[in-house]
Short mmCIF file of C-alpha atoms in Angstrom, two decimals:
data_model
loop_
_atom_site.label_atom_id
_atom_site.label_comp_id
_atom_site.label_asym_id
_atom_site.label_seq_id
_atom_site.Cartn_x
_atom_site.Cartn_y
_atom_site.Cartn_z
CA UNK G 1 0.00 0.00 0.00
CA UNK G 2 1.38 3.42 -0.96
CA UNK G 3 2.13 5.79 1.89
CA UNK G 4 -0.04 8.42 0.17
CA UNK G 5 -3.20 6.27 0.26
CA UNK G 6 -6.06 7.58 2.49
CA UNK G 7 -7.44 5.70 5.47
CA UNK G 8 -4.09 4.49 6.84
CA UNK G 9 -3.53 3.96 10.56
CA UNK G 10 -0.78 6.36 11.63
CA UNK G 11 1.55 6.45 14.63
CA UNK G 12 3.21 9.81 15.39
CA UNK G 13 6.74 9.78 16.85
CA UNK G 14 8.29 12.88 18.46
CA UNK G 15 11.85 13.18 19.84
CA UNK G 16 13.83 16.04 21.33
CA UNK G 17 17.22 15.91 23.06
CA UNK G 18 16.65 19.09 25.04
CA UNK G 19 13.43 21.06 25.28
CA UNK G 20 15.02 24.42 24.50
CA UNK G 21 14.43 25.24 20.84
CA UNK G 22 10.97 26.39 19.75
CA UNK G 23 11.79 25.50 16.12
CA UNK G 24 11.71 21.79 16.96
CA UNK G 25 9.59 21.80 20.12
CA UNK G 26 7.47 18.70 20.80
CA UNK G 27 4.30 20.71 20.20
CA UNK G 28 5.51 21.95 16.82
CA UNK G 29 6.65 18.48 15.78
CA UNK G 30 3.32 16.92 16.78
CA UNK G 31 1.32 19.68 15.03
CA UNK G 32 3.25 19.18 11.76
CA UNK G 33 2.75 15.41 11.93
CA UNK G 34 -1.00 15.79 12.65
CA UNK G 35 -1.34 18.25 9.75
CA UNK G 36 0.26 15.72 7.38
CA UNK G 37 -2.05 12.96 8.61
CA UNK G 38 -5.11 15.22 8.18
CA UNK G 39 -4.05 16.28 4.67
CA UNK G 40 -3.63 12.65 3.55
CA UNK G 41 -6.68 11.30 5.31
CA UNK G 42 -4.80 9.14 7.82
CA UNK G 43 -6.19 8.21 11.21
CA UNK G 44 -3.85 8.88 14.15
CA UNK G 45 -4.11 5.84 16.44
CA UNK G 46 -1.02 6.40 18.61
CA UNK G 47 1.49 9.09 19.53
CA UNK G 48 4.76 8.51 21.38
CA UNK G 49 7.45 10.91 22.61
CA UNK G 50 11.09 10.71 23.71
CA UNK G 51 11.86 14.01 25.42
CA UNK G 52 15.33 14.92 26.69
CA UNK G 53 16.70 11.72 25.12
CA UNK G 54 19.61 11.71 22.67
CA UNK G 55 19.00 9.85 19.44
CA UNK G 56 22.76 9.59 18.88
CA UNK G 57 23.95 8.14 22.18
CA UNK G 58 20.86 6.01 22.87
CA UNK G 59 20.51 4.58 19.35
CA UNK G 60 17.29 2.53 19.16
CA UNK G 61 17.18 2.16 22.93
CA UNK G 62 14.52 4.86 23.43
CA UNK G 63 11.32 4.12 25.39
CA UNK G 64 8.95 5.93 23.02
CA UNK G 65 10.53 4.46 19.88
CA UNK G 66 10.47 0.95 21.37
CA UNK G 67 6.77 1.31 22.16
CA UNK G 68 6.12 2.21 18.51
CA UNK G 69 8.24 -0.66 17.15
CA UNK G 70 6.55 -3.16 19.49
CA UNK G 71 3.10 -2.29 18.05
CA UNK G 72 3.88 -2.31 14.31
CA UNK G 73 0.97 -4.71 13.64
CA UNK G 74 -1.42 -1.89 14.68
CA UNK G 75 -0.01 0.72 12.22
CA UNK G 76 0.27 1.28 8.50
CA UNK G 77 2.61 4.27 8.65
CA UNK G 78 4.92 5.97 11.17
CA UNK G 79 4.99 9.77 10.91
CA UNK G 80 7.85 11.91 12.22
CA UNK G 81 8.86 15.57 11.89
CA UNK G 82 12.26 15.05 10.24
CA UNK G 83 14.55 12.08 9.62
CA UNK G 84 16.97 13.31 12.31
CA UNK G 85 14.10 13.09 14.86
CA UNK G 86 13.73 9.40 14.05
CA UNK G 87 17.45 8.52 13.98
CA UNK G 88 20.77 10.35 14.32
CA UNK G 89 22.94 7.75 12.61
CA UNK G 90 22.73 6.12 9.22
CA UNK G 91 23.03 2.65 10.77
CA UNK G 92 20.08 3.26 13.12
CA UNK G 93 17.93 4.70 10.31
CA UNK G 94 18.69 1.73 8.06
CA UNK G 95 17.77 -0.66 10.88
CA UNK G 96 14.44 1.10 11.47
CA UNK G 97 13.69 0.96 7.73
CA UNK G 98 14.48 -2.77 7.69
CA UNK G 99 12.24 -3.48 10.71
CA UNK G 100 9.28 -1.50 9.38
CA UNK G 101 9.57 -2.87 5.84
CA UNK G 102 9.45 -6.45 7.16
CA UNK G 103 6.18 -5.59 8.91
CA UNK G 104 4.74 -3.72 5.92
CA UNK G 105 4.78 -0.35 7.70
CA UNK G 106 5.67 2.81 5.78
CA UNK G 107 7.67 5.83 7.04
CA UNK G 108 6.66 9.43 6.41
CA UNK G 109 8.43 12.71 7.14
CA UNK G 110 6.23 15.72 7.87
CA UNK G 111 8.78 18.28 6.66
CA UNK G 112 10.76 16.46 3.95
CA UNK G 113 9.25 15.61 0.54
CA UNK G 114 10.24 11.96 0.45
CA UNK G 115 8.39 8.88 -0.76
CA UNK G 116 9.89 6.13 1.35
CA UNK G 117 7.88 3.42 -0.39
CA UNK G 118 10.20 3.58 -3.45
CA UNK G 119 13.83 2.51 -3.74
CA UNK G 120 14.86 6.01 -4.88
CA UNK G 121 13.04 7.61 -1.95
CA UNK G 122 14.71 5.25 0.53
CA UNK G 123 18.11 6.01 -1.02
CA UNK G 124 17.50 9.75 -0.68
CA UNK G 125 16.40 9.24 2.93
CA UNK G 126 19.68 7.48 3.69
CA UNK G 127 21.62 10.39 2.16
CA UNK G 128 19.71 12.80 4.41
CA UNK G 129 20.46 10.53 7.39
CA UNK G 130 24.18 10.71 6.55
CA UNK G 131 24.10 14.51 6.71
CA UNK G 132 22.03 14.37 9.93
CA UNK G 133 24.72 12.14 11.47
CA UNK G 134 27.44 14.53 10.27
CA UNK G 135 25.59 17.46 11.81
CA UNK G 136 25.26 15.58 15.10
CA UNK G 137 29.00 14.81 15.15
CA UNK G 138 29.80 18.46 14.40
CA UNK G 139 27.57 19.66 17.24
CA UNK G 140 29.23 17.17 19.59
CA UNK G 141 32.70 18.39 18.62
CA UNK G 142 31.69 22.02 19.16
CA UNK G 143 30.21 21.24 22.57
CA UNK G 144 33.30 19.23 23.61
CA UNK G 145 35.62 22.02 22.44
CA UNK G 146 33.60 24.63 24.35
CA UNK G 147 33.65 22.50 27.52
CA UNK G 148 37.40 21.97 27.19
CA UNK G 149 37.94 25.73 26.90
CA UNK G 150 35.74 26.46 29.93
CA UNK G 151 37.50 23.82 32.04
CA UNK G 152 40.92 25.25 31.28
CA UNK G 153 39.63 28.66 32.38
CA UNK G 154 38.54 27.14 35.68
CA UNK G 155 34.82 27.29 34.88
CA UNK G 156 32.34 24.58 35.84
CA UNK G 157 30.68 22.89 32.86
CA UNK G 158 27.99 20.97 34.73
CA UNK G 159 27.45 17.35 35.66
CA UNK G 160 27.99 15.70 39.01
CA UNK G 161 29.70 17.92 41.56
CA UNK G 162 32.82 16.19 42.98
CA UNK G 163 32.53 15.40 46.68
CA UNK G 164 34.14 18.12 48.77
CA UNK G 165 33.15 20.92 46.39
CA UNK G 166 30.15 23.10 45.64
CA UNK G 167 29.13 25.31 42.72
CA UNK G 168 29.45 29.10 43.12
CA UNK G 169 29.28 32.19 40.92
CA UNK G 170 32.53 33.09 39.18
CA UNK G 171 33.87 36.20 41.00
CA UNK G 172 36.12 37.05 38.04
CA UNK G 173 33.53 37.00 35.26
CA UNK G 174 30.66 35.03 33.76
CA UNK G 175 29.79 31.42 34.48
CA UNK G 176 30.17 29.23 37.55
CA UNK G 177 33.14 27.67 39.33
CA UNK G 178 33.77 25.02 41.97
CA UNK G 179 34.84 26.02 45.48
CA UNK G 180 35.58 23.89 48.53
CA UNK G 181 32.51 22.79 50.51
CA UNK G 182 33.67 23.26 54.14
CA UNK G 183 31.43 20.56 55.60
CA UNK G 184 32.30 17.92 53.01
CA UNK G 185 36.01 18.82 53.12
CA UNK G 186 35.91 18.29 56.89
CA UNK G 187 34.36 14.86 56.30
CA UNK G 188 37.11 13.99 53.77
CA UNK G 189 39.87 14.97 56.21
CA UNK G 190 38.24 12.91 58.98
CA UNK G 191 38.02 9.86 56.67
CA UNK G 192 41.65 10.22 55.57
CA UNK G 193 42.84 10.54 59.17
CA UNK G 194 41.01 7.35 60.13
CA UNK G 195 42.42 5.46 57.14
CA UNK G 196 45.97 6.54 58.02
CA UNK G 197 45.27 5.44 61.60
CA UNK G 198 44.49 1.92 60.29
CA UNK G 199 40.69 1.99 60.62
CA UNK G 200 38.98 -0.33 58.14
CA UNK G 201 36.91 1.12 55.31
CA UNK G 202 33.99 -1.03 56.45
CA UNK G 203 34.07 0.51 59.94
CA UNK G 204 34.38 4.04 58.53
CA UNK G 205 31.47 3.47 56.13
CA UNK G 206 29.32 2.07 58.93
CA UNK G 207 30.05 5.04 61.21
CA UNK G 208 29.33 7.55 58.43
CA UNK G 209 25.99 5.87 57.69
CA UNK G 210 25.05 5.99 61.38
CA UNK G 211 26.04 9.67 61.63
CA UNK G 212 23.55 10.54 58.86
CA UNK G 213 26.22 12.27 56.73
CA UNK G 214 24.92 12.34 53.11
CA UNK G 215 26.85 10.07 50.76
CA UNK G 216 28.39 11.50 47.54
CA UNK G 217 25.48 10.30 45.41
CA UNK G 218 22.68 11.42 47.73
CA UNK G 219 19.91 13.52 46.19
CA UNK G 220 20.53 16.34 48.70
CA UNK G 221 23.87 17.20 47.03
CA UNK G 222 23.25 16.12 43.42
CA UNK G 223 20.87 18.09 41.23
CA UNK G 224 21.23 15.79 38.23
CA UNK G 225 22.65 12.48 37.12
CA UNK G 226 22.30 9.29 39.10
CA UNK G 227 20.91 10.12 42.55
CA UNK G 228 19.97 8.10 45.59
CA UNK G 229 17.54 8.68 48.43
CA UNK G 230 19.74 6.67 50.78
CA UNK G 231 22.53 8.19 52.87
CA UNK G 232 24.23 4.80 53.15
CA UNK G 233 28.01 4.76 52.67
CA UNK G 234 29.84 1.73 51.26
CA UNK G 235 33.47 0.69 51.05
CA UNK G 236 33.28 1.09 47.27
CA UNK G 237 32.07 4.66 47.79
CA UNK G 238 35.05 5.40 50.02
CA UNK G 239 37.56 3.80 47.63
CA UNK G 240 36.18 5.80 44.70
CA UNK G 241 36.33 9.03 46.72
CA UNK G 242 39.78 8.51 48.23
CA UNK G 243 41.49 7.51 44.97
CA UNK G 244 40.05 10.34 42.86
CA UNK G 245 42.65 13.05 42.06
CA UNK G 246 39.90 15.69 42.22
CA UNK G 247 40.87 15.91 45.92
CA UNK G 248 44.08 17.56 44.67
CA UNK G 249 42.08 20.19 42.77
CA UNK G 250 42.67 18.46 39.44
CA UNK G 251 40.05 18.59 36.68
CA UNK G 252 38.87 15.08 35.83
CA UNK G 253 37.26 14.01 32.57
CA UNK G 254 36.30 10.42 31.75
CA UNK G 255 38.08 9.28 34.90
CA UNK G 256 41.43 10.84 33.95
CA UNK G 257 43.02 14.22 34.80
CA UNK G 258 43.08 16.81 32.03
CA UNK G 259 46.70 17.73 31.28
CA UNK G 260 48.16 21.17 30.67
CA UNK G 261 50.31 21.92 27.65
CA UNK G 262 53.38 21.10 29.76
CA UNK G 263 52.03 17.61 30.49
CA UNK G 264 51.14 18.26 34.14
CA UNK G 265 47.59 17.84 35.53
CA UNK G 266 45.36 20.89 35.18
CA UNK G 267 44.51 22.36 38.62
CA UNK G 268 41.82 25.05 38.57
CA UNK G 269 40.31 24.80 42.06
CA UNK G 270 41.62 24.76 45.65
CA UNK G 271 42.86 21.29 46.65
CA UNK G 272 41.27 19.49 49.60
CA UNK G 273 44.36 17.38 50.36
CA UNK G 274 48.02 18.38 50.18
CA UNK G 275 50.38 16.26 48.10
CA UNK G 276 52.12 14.59 51.08
CA UNK G 277 48.81 13.46 52.60
CA UNK G 278 47.63 12.26 49.19
CA UNK G 279 50.71 10.07 48.69
CA UNK G 280 50.47 8.68 52.23
CA UNK G 281 46.79 7.87 51.62
CA UNK G 282 47.45 6.12 48.30
CA UNK G 283 50.32 4.12 49.85
CA UNK G 284 48.04 2.94 52.65
CA UNK G 285 45.19 2.01 50.29
CA UNK G 286 47.64 0.29 47.95
CA UNK G 287 49.12 -1.70 50.80
CA UNK G 288 45.68 -2.89 51.85
CA UNK G 289 44.90 -4.00 48.31
CA UNK G 290 48.18 -5.93 47.98
CA UNK G 291 48.45 -9.70 47.79
CA UNK G 292 47.79 -11.32 51.14
CA UNK G 293 46.41 -8.10 52.62
CA UNK G 294 42.76 -8.54 51.59
CA UNK G 295 40.61 -8.24 54.68
CA UNK G 296 36.99 -8.76 55.55
CA UNK G 297 34.82 -7.21 58.24
CA UNK G 298 35.33 -8.88 61.61
CA UNK G 299 38.80 -10.25 60.82
CA UNK G 300 40.28 -11.82 63.94
CA UNK G 301 43.10 -9.91 65.65
CA UNK G 302 45.74 -12.66 65.30
CA UNK G 303 44.81 -13.98 61.87
CA UNK G 304 48.03 -14.09 59.85
CA UNK G 305 50.02 -13.71 63.08
CA UNK G 306 49.32 -17.01 64.88
CA UNK G 307 51.05 -20.18 63.61
CA UNK G 308 51.04 -23.82 64.69
CA UNK G 309 54.24 -25.00 66.42
CA UNK G 310 53.68 -28.57 65.16
CA UNK G 311 53.20 -28.18 61.40
CA UNK G 312 53.87 -24.46 60.89
CA UNK G 313 50.44 -23.70 59.37
CA UNK G 314 48.39 -20.60 60.08
CA UNK G 315 45.75 -20.85 62.80
CA UNK G 316 42.15 -19.73 62.27
CA UNK G 317 39.20 -18.96 64.53
CA UNK G 318 36.29 -21.26 65.35
CA UNK G 319 33.63 -21.31 68.05
CA UNK G 320 33.44 -24.10 70.63
CA UNK G 321 30.79 -24.10 73.38
CA UNK G 322 30.08 -20.42 72.70
CA UNK G 323 33.73 -19.36 73.05
CA UNK G 324 36.08 -18.21 70.30
CA UNK G 325 39.29 -20.18 69.83
CA UNK G 326 42.19 -20.37 67.35
CA UNK G 327 43.11 -23.75 65.94
CA UNK G 328 45.44 -25.23 63.34
CA UNK G 329 43.76 -26.68 60.24
CA UNK G 330 47.02 -27.94 58.75
CA UNK G 331 45.79 -31.51 59.12
CA UNK G 332 42.76 -30.77 56.91
CA UNK G 333 44.88 -28.91 54.34
CA UNK G 334 47.38 -31.79 54.23
CA UNK G 335 44.63 -34.34 53.57
CA UNK G 336 43.01 -32.18 50.89
CA UNK G 337 46.31 -31.46 49.13
CA UNK G 338 48.06 -34.82 49.38
CA UNK G 339 45.30 -37.21 50.38
CA UNK G 340 47.37 -38.30 53.38
CA UNK G 341 46.88 -37.96 57.13
CA UNK G 342 49.12 -35.33 58.75
CA UNK G 343 50.96 -35.94 61.99
CA UNK G 344 49.62 -32.58 63.29
CA UNK G 345 46.69 -33.10 65.66
CA UNK G 346 45.43 -29.48 65.28
CA UNK G 347 46.30 -27.70 68.56
CA UNK G 348 44.05 -24.83 69.65
CA UNK G 349 44.13 -21.92 72.12
CA UNK G 350 41.42 -19.64 73.59
CA UNK G 351 41.18 -16.44 71.54
CA UNK G 352 40.61 -13.95 74.36
CA UNK G 353 43.54 -14.99 76.56
CA UNK G 354 45.91 -15.37 73.61
CA UNK G 355 45.01 -11.96 72.16
CA UNK G 356 45.33 -10.29 75.57
CA UNK G 357 48.80 -11.81 76.08
CA UNK G 358 50.07 -10.69 72.64
CA UNK G 359 48.57 -7.22 73.11
CA UNK G 360 50.27 -6.88 76.50
CA UNK G 361 53.66 -7.83 75.06
CA UNK G 362 53.24 -5.48 72.07
CA UNK G 363 52.30 -2.47 74.23
CA UNK G 364 55.11 -3.28 76.65
CA UNK G 365 57.61 -3.19 73.78
CA UNK G 366 56.18 -0.42 71.56
CA UNK G 367 53.43 1.37 73.49
CA UNK G 368 55.50 4.35 74.67
CA UNK G 369 57.21 4.90 71.29
CA UNK G 370 56.06 7.70 69.01
CA UNK G 371 54.41 6.72 65.72
CA UNK G 372 56.50 7.98 62.81
CA UNK G 373 54.80 7.88 59.43
CA UNK G 374 56.95 7.29 56.37
CA UNK G 375 55.76 9.58 53.56
CA UNK G 376 56.97 9.06 50.02
CA UNK G 377 58.19 12.30 48.45
CA UNK G 378 57.51 12.62 44.74
CA UNK G 379 60.60 13.49 42.77
CA UNK G 380 60.78 16.38 40.33
CA UNK G 381 61.01 15.45 36.66
CA UNK G 382 60.95 18.12 33.97
CA UNK G 383 61.89 15.80 31.11
CA UNK G 384 58.34 15.52 29.68
CA UNK G 385 58.13 19.32 29.58
CA UNK G 386 61.57 19.54 27.95
CA UNK G 387 60.53 17.04 25.29
CA UNK G 388 57.31 18.94 24.60
CA UNK G 389 59.13 22.28 24.29
CA UNK G 390 61.72 20.76 21.93
CA UNK G 391 58.95 19.28 19.78
CA UNK G 392 57.32 22.73 19.66
CA UNK G 393 60.65 24.15 18.42
CA UNK G 394 60.74 21.54 15.67
CA UNK G 395 57.16 22.31 14.63
CA UNK G 396 57.93 26.03 14.56
CA UNK G 397 60.90 25.41 12.24
CA UNK G 398 58.71 23.31 9.93
CA UNK G 399 56.09 26.10 9.86
CA UNK G 400 58.76 28.52 8.70
CA UNK G 401 60.91 26.49 6.34
CA UNK G 402 58.67 23.63 5.14
CA UNK G 403 55.16 24.99 5.28
CA UNK G 404 56.07 28.48 4.16
CA UNK G 405 54.51 30.35 7.06
CA UNK G 406 55.85 33.55 8.71
CA UNK G 407 56.33 35.28 5.34
CA UNK G 408 57.49 38.88 5.06
CA UNK G 409 59.40 41.08 7.50
CA UNK G 410 56.64 41.01 10.14
CA UNK G 411 56.43 37.20 9.85
CA UNK G 412 60.17 36.84 10.31
CA UNK G 413 60.00 39.04 13.42
CA UNK G 414 57.15 37.02 14.92
CA UNK G 415 58.98 33.76 14.12
CA UNK G 416 62.15 35.02 15.82
CA UNK G 417 60.21 36.10 18.93
CA UNK G 418 58.44 32.72 19.29
CA UNK G 419 61.65 30.81 18.62
CA UNK G 420 63.53 32.81 21.26
CA UNK G 421 60.79 32.21 23.86
CA UNK G 422 60.82 28.47 23.20
CA UNK G 423 64.63 28.33 23.35
CA UNK G 424 64.57 30.19 26.68
CA UNK G 425 61.94 27.77 27.98
CA UNK G 426 64.01 24.72 26.99
CA UNK G 427 67.09 26.19 28.67
CA UNK G 428 65.11 27.04 31.81
CA UNK G 429 63.61 23.55 32.03
CA UNK G 430 66.99 21.89 31.54
CA UNK G 431 68.37 24.00 34.36
CA UNK G 432 65.50 22.93 36.61
CA UNK G 433 66.08 19.30 35.65
CA UNK G 434 69.73 19.56 36.66
CA UNK G 435 68.64 20.82 40.08
CA UNK G 436 65.59 18.54 40.42
CA UNK G 437 64.99 16.93 43.79
CA UNK G 438 65.01 13.13 43.61
CA UNK G 439 62.19 11.03 44.97
CA UNK G 440 62.58 9.74 48.49
CA UNK G 441 60.94 8.87 51.77
CA UNK G 442 60.58 11.30 54.65
CA UNK G 443 59.79 10.64 58.28
CA UNK G 444 56.77 12.57 59.57
CA UNK G 445 56.42 12.70 63.36
CA UNK G 446 52.79 12.32 64.46
CA UNK G 447 53.08 13.17 68.16
CA UNK G 448 51.02 10.04 68.84
CA UNK G 449 52.23 6.97 70.70
CA UNK G 450 51.60 3.41 69.60
CA UNK G 451 49.46 3.00 72.72
CA UNK G 452 47.25 5.89 71.54
CA UNK G 453 47.12 4.45 68.02
CA UNK G 454 46.23 1.00 69.36
CA UNK G 455 43.46 2.35 71.57
CA UNK G 456 41.76 4.20 68.71
CA UNK G 457 42.14 1.47 66.05
CA UNK G 458 39.53 -1.11 65.04
CA UNK G 459 40.24 -4.86 65.16
CA UNK G 460 41.41 -4.76 61.55
CA UNK G 461 43.57 -1.73 62.30
CA UNK G 462 45.20 -3.41 65.30
CA UNK G 463 45.88 -6.48 63.19
CA UNK G 464 47.62 -4.28 60.61
CA UNK G 465 49.71 -2.68 63.35
CA UNK G 466 50.85 -6.11 64.53
CA UNK G 467 51.70 -7.22 60.99
CA UNK G 468 53.72 -4.07 60.33
CA UNK G 469 55.52 -4.55 63.64
CA UNK G 470 56.60 -8.01 62.42
CA UNK G 471 54.50 -9.91 64.97
CA UNK G 472 54.84 -13.69 64.77
CA UNK G 473 53.32 -16.00 67.38
CA UNK G 474 54.04 -19.74 67.44
CA UNK G 475 51.78 -22.04 69.49
CA UNK G 476 53.42 -25.09 71.04
CA UNK G 477 51.44 -28.28 71.80
CA UNK G 478 49.40 -28.28 75.02
CA UNK G 479 50.80 -30.00 78.06
CA UNK G 480 48.96 -33.01 79.37
CA UNK G 481 46.46 -32.21 82.08
CA UNK G 482 46.60 -28.48 81.44
CA UNK G 483 43.16 -26.88 81.68
CA UNK G 484 43.89 -23.17 81.69
CA UNK G 485 45.76 -21.22 79.05
CA UNK G 486 49.49 -21.59 79.54
CA UNK G 487 51.21 -18.54 78.01
CA UNK G 488 54.50 -20.44 78.00
CA UNK G 489 53.10 -22.24 74.94
CA UNK G 490 53.33 -18.96 73.03
CA UNK G 491 56.55 -17.81 71.40
CA UNK G 492 56.04 -14.14 70.49
CA UNK G 493 58.51 -12.45 68.13
CA UNK G 494 58.51 -8.90 66.68
CA UNK G 495 60.59 -7.09 64.07
CA UNK G 496 62.47 -8.45 61.05
CA UNK G 497 62.84 -11.87 62.62
CA UNK G 498 59.06 -12.15 62.93
CA UNK G 499 58.52 -11.06 59.31
CA UNK G 500 61.05 -13.64 58.09
CA UNK G 501 59.43 -16.40 60.14
CA UNK G 502 56.00 -15.46 58.72
CA UNK G 503 57.40 -15.48 55.19
CA UNK G 504 58.95 -18.93 55.74
CA UNK G 505 55.71 -20.33 57.21
CA UNK G 506 53.68 -18.94 54.30
CA UNK G 507 56.01 -20.51 51.72
CA UNK G 508 57.46 -17.22 50.46
CA UNK G 509 60.99 -16.66 49.19
CA UNK G 510 62.71 -15.83 52.50
CA UNK G 511 65.89 -14.58 50.79
CA UNK G 512 63.86 -12.14 48.70
CA UNK G 513 61.92 -10.90 51.73
CA UNK G 514 65.18 -10.46 53.64
CA UNK G 515 66.66 -8.44 50.77
CA UNK G 516 63.57 -6.21 50.66
CA UNK G 517 63.74 -5.62 54.41
CA UNK G 518 67.45 -4.81 54.13
CA UNK G 519 66.80 -2.34 51.30
CA UNK G 520 64.05 -0.65 53.30
CA UNK G 521 66.38 -0.34 56.31
CA UNK G 522 69.12 1.17 54.13
CA UNK G 523 66.59 3.63 52.74
CA UNK G 524 65.61 4.71 56.25
CA UNK G 525 69.25 5.37 57.08
#
């Protein structure tokens, strides 16, 4: 049936990315489509809209369009304002044509004189779709370029506001900028302090949720994008926040910092964290994520510290008669791995008494000592900037001598001025590189004792403190007839010796661990 025949059942489809232009407003689109249907004697049986939905990024995944395509048996023709309202890419338009043709449904544009029932008309429609796609790409490039320019000027281009910041009027001109949100910045500093003091992310997230502090994605602080009505914090929320360089004032796009022309991150807003704190935070988070350092909520204090004196295996917690105990499961591991019965009978010790004894010895040895945090100092490296400046010199020479630019006396003068500036910049950067400070590790005194740190830390934090102190506890077999915990069964070692014993028990390369410990000690000296 020809699309021009009267009496057809018509479905009107309207789409608009943003309801801002009157020329293509939903009302105007619908009116034009209804006028076409009236002029041709078609009966409008359905009308669907996709408002504030991009036809380019969403493709065919649009609610209104899907409703139309799911009811093709009820229509004879689909009417739209222009081809670019139906599809923004040639591929999508061709797919819609294929789907509708298979169902015997025609397509009609209210503002373009096309007969889509003929092969020539369909070919012309595809040509128009190509130009619609080109126009969409051009608009996208202009918008991206404008956003890039605004970001480099320090202006806010919209979207989700990074946690710790808030939008404010630009005091130096038009537009909006980001400034530090005092309340959220205070929350960030409190979180960082707890992380550096060995508190677990699970415990921090739980406390934040109980304190009713809005999470980064909560609707109270996000005006658009994905929002949540819950103030619940999660460990994933904390990891995402604490590893995002926006805390340094850097401008982030697609998860990566935007770089300046000299290759360094673009910083256009006040930082929330200083560089030393940032590096200490990343070191701590990286250490927790390292092999063998994965933890779960409720990890026992001596897990990874307590070892069996019979078979050398780690000891794990279990509950017997309502009381928590540590026991060796080396016998079970041996049977599972080798299918043989181990000579280890699986000694066990009461958790509370064992933990209290190890804690007492640790505080006796380290409690009064001051906690000194080792902070990695980033070295200065101007080589990327030198390379970029030298490449700019080469491009300038090609502009003059190969591309024929800088013609005439004025051109020669401008060329000489630019060349001189670039030469001076290269010389200045090379001088800075010769005096650059190397990377290293600095000791930062905290004024806090290990006893204070221990008192404030969670179970997971205390466990980390013991592991860093090189704690190693070996449990000897129980004596016959012994009913109460005999602390003489426990051999407690701290320091490098403890770390080496742990490495040996865990099957690690002891020589390699010893070399790493030696290198770290030399670095401290």
